[in-house]
Short mmCIF file of C-alpha atoms in Angstrom, two decimals:
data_model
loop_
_atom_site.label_atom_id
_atom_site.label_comp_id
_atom_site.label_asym_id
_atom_site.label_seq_id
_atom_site.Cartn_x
_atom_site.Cartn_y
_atom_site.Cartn_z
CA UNK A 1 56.03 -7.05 40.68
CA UNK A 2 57.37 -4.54 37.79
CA UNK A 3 57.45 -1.21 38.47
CA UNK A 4 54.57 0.80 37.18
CA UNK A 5 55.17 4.21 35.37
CA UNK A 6 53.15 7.82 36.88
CA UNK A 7 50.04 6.94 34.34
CA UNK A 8 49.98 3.24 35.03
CA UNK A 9 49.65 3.82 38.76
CA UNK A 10 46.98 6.50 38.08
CA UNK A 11 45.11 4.09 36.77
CA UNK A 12 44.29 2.09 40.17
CA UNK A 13 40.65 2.63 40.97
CA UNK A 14 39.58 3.10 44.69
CA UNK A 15 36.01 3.17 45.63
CA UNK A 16 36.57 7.09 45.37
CA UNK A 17 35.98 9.14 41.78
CA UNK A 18 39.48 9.59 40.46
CA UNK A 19 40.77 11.73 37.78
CA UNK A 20 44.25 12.16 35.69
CA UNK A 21 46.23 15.35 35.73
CA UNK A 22 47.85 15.02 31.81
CA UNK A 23 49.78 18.36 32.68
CA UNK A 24 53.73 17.53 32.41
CA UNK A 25 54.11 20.80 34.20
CA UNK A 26 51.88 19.30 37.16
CA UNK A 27 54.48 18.75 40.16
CA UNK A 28 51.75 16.73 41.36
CA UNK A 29 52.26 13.30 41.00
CA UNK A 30 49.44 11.67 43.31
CA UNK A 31 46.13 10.98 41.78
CA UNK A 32 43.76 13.65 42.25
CA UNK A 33 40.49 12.86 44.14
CA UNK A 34 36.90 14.37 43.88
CA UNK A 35 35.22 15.24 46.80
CA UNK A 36 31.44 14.16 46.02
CA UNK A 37 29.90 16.46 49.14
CA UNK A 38 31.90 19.84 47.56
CA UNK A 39 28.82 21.70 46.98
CA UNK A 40 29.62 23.17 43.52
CA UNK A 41 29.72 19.39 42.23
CA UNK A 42 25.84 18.85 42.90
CA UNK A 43 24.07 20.38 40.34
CA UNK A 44 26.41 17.75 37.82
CA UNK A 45 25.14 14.62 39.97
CA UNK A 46 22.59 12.48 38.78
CA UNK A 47 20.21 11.31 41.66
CA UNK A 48 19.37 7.56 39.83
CA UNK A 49 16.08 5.96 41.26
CA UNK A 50 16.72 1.78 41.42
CA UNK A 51 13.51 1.03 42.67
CA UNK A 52 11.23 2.66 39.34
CA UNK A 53 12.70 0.08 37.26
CA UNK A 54 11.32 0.00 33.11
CA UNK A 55 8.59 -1.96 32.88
CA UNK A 56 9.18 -5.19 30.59
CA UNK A 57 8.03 -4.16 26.92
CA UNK A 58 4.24 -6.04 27.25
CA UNK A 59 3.72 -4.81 30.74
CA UNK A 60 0.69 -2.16 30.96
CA UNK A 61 -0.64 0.64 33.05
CA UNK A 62 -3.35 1.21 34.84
CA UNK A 63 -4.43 5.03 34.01
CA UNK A 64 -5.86 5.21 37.48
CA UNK A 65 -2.88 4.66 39.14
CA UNK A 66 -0.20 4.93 37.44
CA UNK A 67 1.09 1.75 38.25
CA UNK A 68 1.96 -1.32 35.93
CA UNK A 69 -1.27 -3.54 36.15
CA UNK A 70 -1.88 -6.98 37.19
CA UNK A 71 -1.16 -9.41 33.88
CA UNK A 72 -4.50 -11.37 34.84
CA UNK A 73 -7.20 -8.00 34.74
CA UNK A 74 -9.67 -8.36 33.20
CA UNK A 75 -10.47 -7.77 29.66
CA UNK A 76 -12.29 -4.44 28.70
CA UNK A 77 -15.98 -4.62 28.07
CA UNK A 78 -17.52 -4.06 24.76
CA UNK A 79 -19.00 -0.25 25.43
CA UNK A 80 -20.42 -0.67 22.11
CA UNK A 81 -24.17 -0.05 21.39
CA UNK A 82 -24.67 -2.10 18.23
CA UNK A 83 -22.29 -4.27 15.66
CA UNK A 84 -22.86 -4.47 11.96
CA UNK A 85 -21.61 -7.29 10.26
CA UNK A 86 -22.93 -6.68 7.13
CA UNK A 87 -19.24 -6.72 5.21
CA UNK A 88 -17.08 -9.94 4.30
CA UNK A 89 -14.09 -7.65 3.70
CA UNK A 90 -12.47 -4.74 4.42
CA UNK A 91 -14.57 -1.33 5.43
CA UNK A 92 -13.14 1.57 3.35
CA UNK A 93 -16.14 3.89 3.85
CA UNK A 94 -19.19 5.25 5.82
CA UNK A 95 -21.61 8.25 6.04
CA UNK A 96 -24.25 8.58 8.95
CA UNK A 97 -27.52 10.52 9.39
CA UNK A 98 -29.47 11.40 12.39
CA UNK A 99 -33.55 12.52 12.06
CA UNK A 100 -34.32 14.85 14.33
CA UNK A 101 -37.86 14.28 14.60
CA UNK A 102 -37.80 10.32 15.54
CA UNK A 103 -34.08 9.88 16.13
CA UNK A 104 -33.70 7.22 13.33
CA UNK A 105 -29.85 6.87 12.10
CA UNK A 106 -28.82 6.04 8.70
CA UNK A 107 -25.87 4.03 8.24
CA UNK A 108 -24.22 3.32 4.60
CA UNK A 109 -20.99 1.86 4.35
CA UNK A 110 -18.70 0.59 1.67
CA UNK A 111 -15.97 -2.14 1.27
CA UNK A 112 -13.12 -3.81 -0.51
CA UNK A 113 -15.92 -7.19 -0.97
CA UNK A 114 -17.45 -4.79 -3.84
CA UNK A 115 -20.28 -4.52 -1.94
CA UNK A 116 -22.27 -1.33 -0.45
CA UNK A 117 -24.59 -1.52 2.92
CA UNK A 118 -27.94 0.40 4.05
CA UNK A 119 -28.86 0.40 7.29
CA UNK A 120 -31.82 1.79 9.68
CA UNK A 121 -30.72 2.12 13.13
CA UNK A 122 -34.55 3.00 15.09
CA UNK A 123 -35.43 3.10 18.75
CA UNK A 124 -37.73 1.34 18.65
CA UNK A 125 -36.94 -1.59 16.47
CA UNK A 126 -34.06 -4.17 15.86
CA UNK A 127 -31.80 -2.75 12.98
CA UNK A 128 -32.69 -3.36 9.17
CA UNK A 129 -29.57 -3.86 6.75
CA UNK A 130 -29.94 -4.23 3.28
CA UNK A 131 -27.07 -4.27 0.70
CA UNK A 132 -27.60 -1.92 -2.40
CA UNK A 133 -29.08 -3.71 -4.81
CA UNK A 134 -26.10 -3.61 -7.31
CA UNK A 135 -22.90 -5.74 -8.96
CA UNK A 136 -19.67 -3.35 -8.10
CA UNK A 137 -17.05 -5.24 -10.24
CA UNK A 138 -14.47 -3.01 -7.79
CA UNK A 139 -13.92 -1.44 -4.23
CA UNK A 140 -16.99 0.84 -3.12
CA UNK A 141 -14.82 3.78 -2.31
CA UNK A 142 -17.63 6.24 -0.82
CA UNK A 143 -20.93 6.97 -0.26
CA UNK A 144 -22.71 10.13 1.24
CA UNK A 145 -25.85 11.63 2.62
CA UNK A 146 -27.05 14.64 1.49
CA UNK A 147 -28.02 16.80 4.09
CA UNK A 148 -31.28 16.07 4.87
CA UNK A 149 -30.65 12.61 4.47
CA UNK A 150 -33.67 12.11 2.00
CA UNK A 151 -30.90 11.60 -0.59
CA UNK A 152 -27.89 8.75 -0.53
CA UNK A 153 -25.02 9.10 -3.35
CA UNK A 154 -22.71 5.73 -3.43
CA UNK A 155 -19.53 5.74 -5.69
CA UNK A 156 -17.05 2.51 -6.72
CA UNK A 157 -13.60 2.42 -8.50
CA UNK A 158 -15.50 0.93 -11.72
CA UNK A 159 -16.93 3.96 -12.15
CA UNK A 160 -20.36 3.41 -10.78
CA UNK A 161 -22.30 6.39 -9.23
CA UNK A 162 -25.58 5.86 -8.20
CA UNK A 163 -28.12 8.30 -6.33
CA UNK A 164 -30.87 6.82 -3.78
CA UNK A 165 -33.94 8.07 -2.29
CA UNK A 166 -33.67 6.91 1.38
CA UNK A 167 -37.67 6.94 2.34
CA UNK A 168 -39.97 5.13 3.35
CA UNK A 169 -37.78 2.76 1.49
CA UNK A 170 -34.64 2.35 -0.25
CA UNK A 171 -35.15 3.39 -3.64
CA UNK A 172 -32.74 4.24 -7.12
CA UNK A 173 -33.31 7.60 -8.66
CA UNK A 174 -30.24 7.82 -11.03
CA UNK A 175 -27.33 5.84 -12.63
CA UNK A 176 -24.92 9.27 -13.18
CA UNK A 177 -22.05 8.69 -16.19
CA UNK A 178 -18.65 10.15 -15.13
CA UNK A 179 -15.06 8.97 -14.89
CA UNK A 180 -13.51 6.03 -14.88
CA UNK A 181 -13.61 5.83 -11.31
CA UNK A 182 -14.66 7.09 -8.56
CA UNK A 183 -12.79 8.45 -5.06
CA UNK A 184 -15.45 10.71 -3.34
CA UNK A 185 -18.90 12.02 -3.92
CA UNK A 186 -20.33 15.21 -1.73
CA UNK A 187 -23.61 17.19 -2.04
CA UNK A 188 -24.25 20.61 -2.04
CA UNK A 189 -26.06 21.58 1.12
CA UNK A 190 -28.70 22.30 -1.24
CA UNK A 191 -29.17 18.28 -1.97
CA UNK A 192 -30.10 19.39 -5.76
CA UNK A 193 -26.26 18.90 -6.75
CA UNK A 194 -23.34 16.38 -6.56
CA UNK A 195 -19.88 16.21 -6.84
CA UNK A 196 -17.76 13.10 -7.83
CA UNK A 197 -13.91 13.07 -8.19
CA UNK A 198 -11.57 10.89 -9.54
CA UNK A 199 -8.24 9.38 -8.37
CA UNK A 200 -6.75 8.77 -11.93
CA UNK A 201 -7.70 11.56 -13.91
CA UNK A 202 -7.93 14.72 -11.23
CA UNK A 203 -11.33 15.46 -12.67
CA UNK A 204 -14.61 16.72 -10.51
CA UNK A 205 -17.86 16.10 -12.19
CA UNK A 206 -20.58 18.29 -10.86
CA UNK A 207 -24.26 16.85 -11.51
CA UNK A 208 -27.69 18.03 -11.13
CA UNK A 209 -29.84 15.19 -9.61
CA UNK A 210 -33.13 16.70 -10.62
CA UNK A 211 -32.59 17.02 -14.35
CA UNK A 212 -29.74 14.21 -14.24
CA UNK A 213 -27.58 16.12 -16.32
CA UNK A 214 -23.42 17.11 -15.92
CA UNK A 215 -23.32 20.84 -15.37
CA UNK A 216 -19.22 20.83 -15.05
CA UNK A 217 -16.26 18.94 -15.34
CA UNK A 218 -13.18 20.57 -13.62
CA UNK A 219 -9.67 19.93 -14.37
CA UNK A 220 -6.33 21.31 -13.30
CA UNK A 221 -5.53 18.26 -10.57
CA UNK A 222 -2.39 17.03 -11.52
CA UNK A 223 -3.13 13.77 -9.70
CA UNK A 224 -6.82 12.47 -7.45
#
């Protein structure tokens, strides 16, 4: 076998931690060994744990425990109370109102299948959806109770804002002119006046329902 040079031989791994000396100057010229049970060492060593392996990427947890969960559990139960399926597409909006005095909820909702959705949700009867009896030619984009929820505001990307009573049935009040389209109507807590922004021009129309008529237009939005 050649001969092997100081660093060479320093290279030959035991089953013990070894380290080089670089110094020149050293006049030691063994290897020089790290005793692992020298107490100033054991804040530096890392205590590894084999047996908490990582779980494979589609393994789960039970919250319970703690523990990865059986692959066959079974599937979580619909907590749900009711399901709409009023939509075909896409739900980009919805606005709900509890009565106090029965406990009657009013659902309307609004969706990328140009459509908009009324519903009754009573206690003591099966739901009762009816869509809004209108053509949107684009995305219903929002709708809104006022706060009473005698009142129901709807608004669509064509432009289209339209006011509803809400009792004893579903029932048009106004057809309000505005922008070009529409991103978000709110009332005023009052319910006598609405506001409807757009998303292309920054404006905010303010209406008066009662008298129909546009008591503002706001500007300064550099963008909806």
């Amino acid at each position: 076998m050649a001969d092997m040079n100081e660093n060479e031989a320093n290279d030959i791994v035991s089953d013990e931690l070894v380290f080089h000396d670089n110094d020149d100057n050293d006049d030691d010229d063994g290897p020089a060994y790290v005793d692992m049970s020298d107490p100033a060492l054991q804040d530096d060593i890392v205590q590894v744990d084999f047996e908490n392996e990582p779980m494979d990427d589609d393994a789960t947890v039970d919250i319970e425990t703690n523990e990865p969960s059986s692959s066959n559990s079974p599937p979580v139960p619909e907590m749900s109370t009711q399901i709409l399926r009023c939509h075909t597409g896409p739900v980009y909006t919805l606005a709900t109102h509890r009565s106090s005095s029965d406990g009657t909820i009013l659902i309307a909702s609004g969706g990328g299948d140009d459509k908009a959705f009324f519903t009754k949700l009573s206690p003591s009867s099966d739901p009762e959806s009816i869509e809004i009896p209108h053509v949107f030619t684009d995305t219903v984009s929002t709708v809104e109770f006022a706060s009473d929820g005698s009142l129901l505001a709807v608004g669509c990307y064509d432009g289209t804002i339209l006011v509803y009573k809400t009792t004893p049935t579903l029932s048009l009040v106004t057809k309000l002119d505005g922008p070009t389209d529409v991103e978000f109507v709110r009332f005023h807590p009052s319910n006598t006046v609405l506001l409807a922004g757009s998303s292309t021009d920054g404006t905010v129309w303010m209406y008066h329902i009662d008298t129909q008529r546009v008591l503002q237009v706001f500007v300064g939005h550099e963008s909806g």
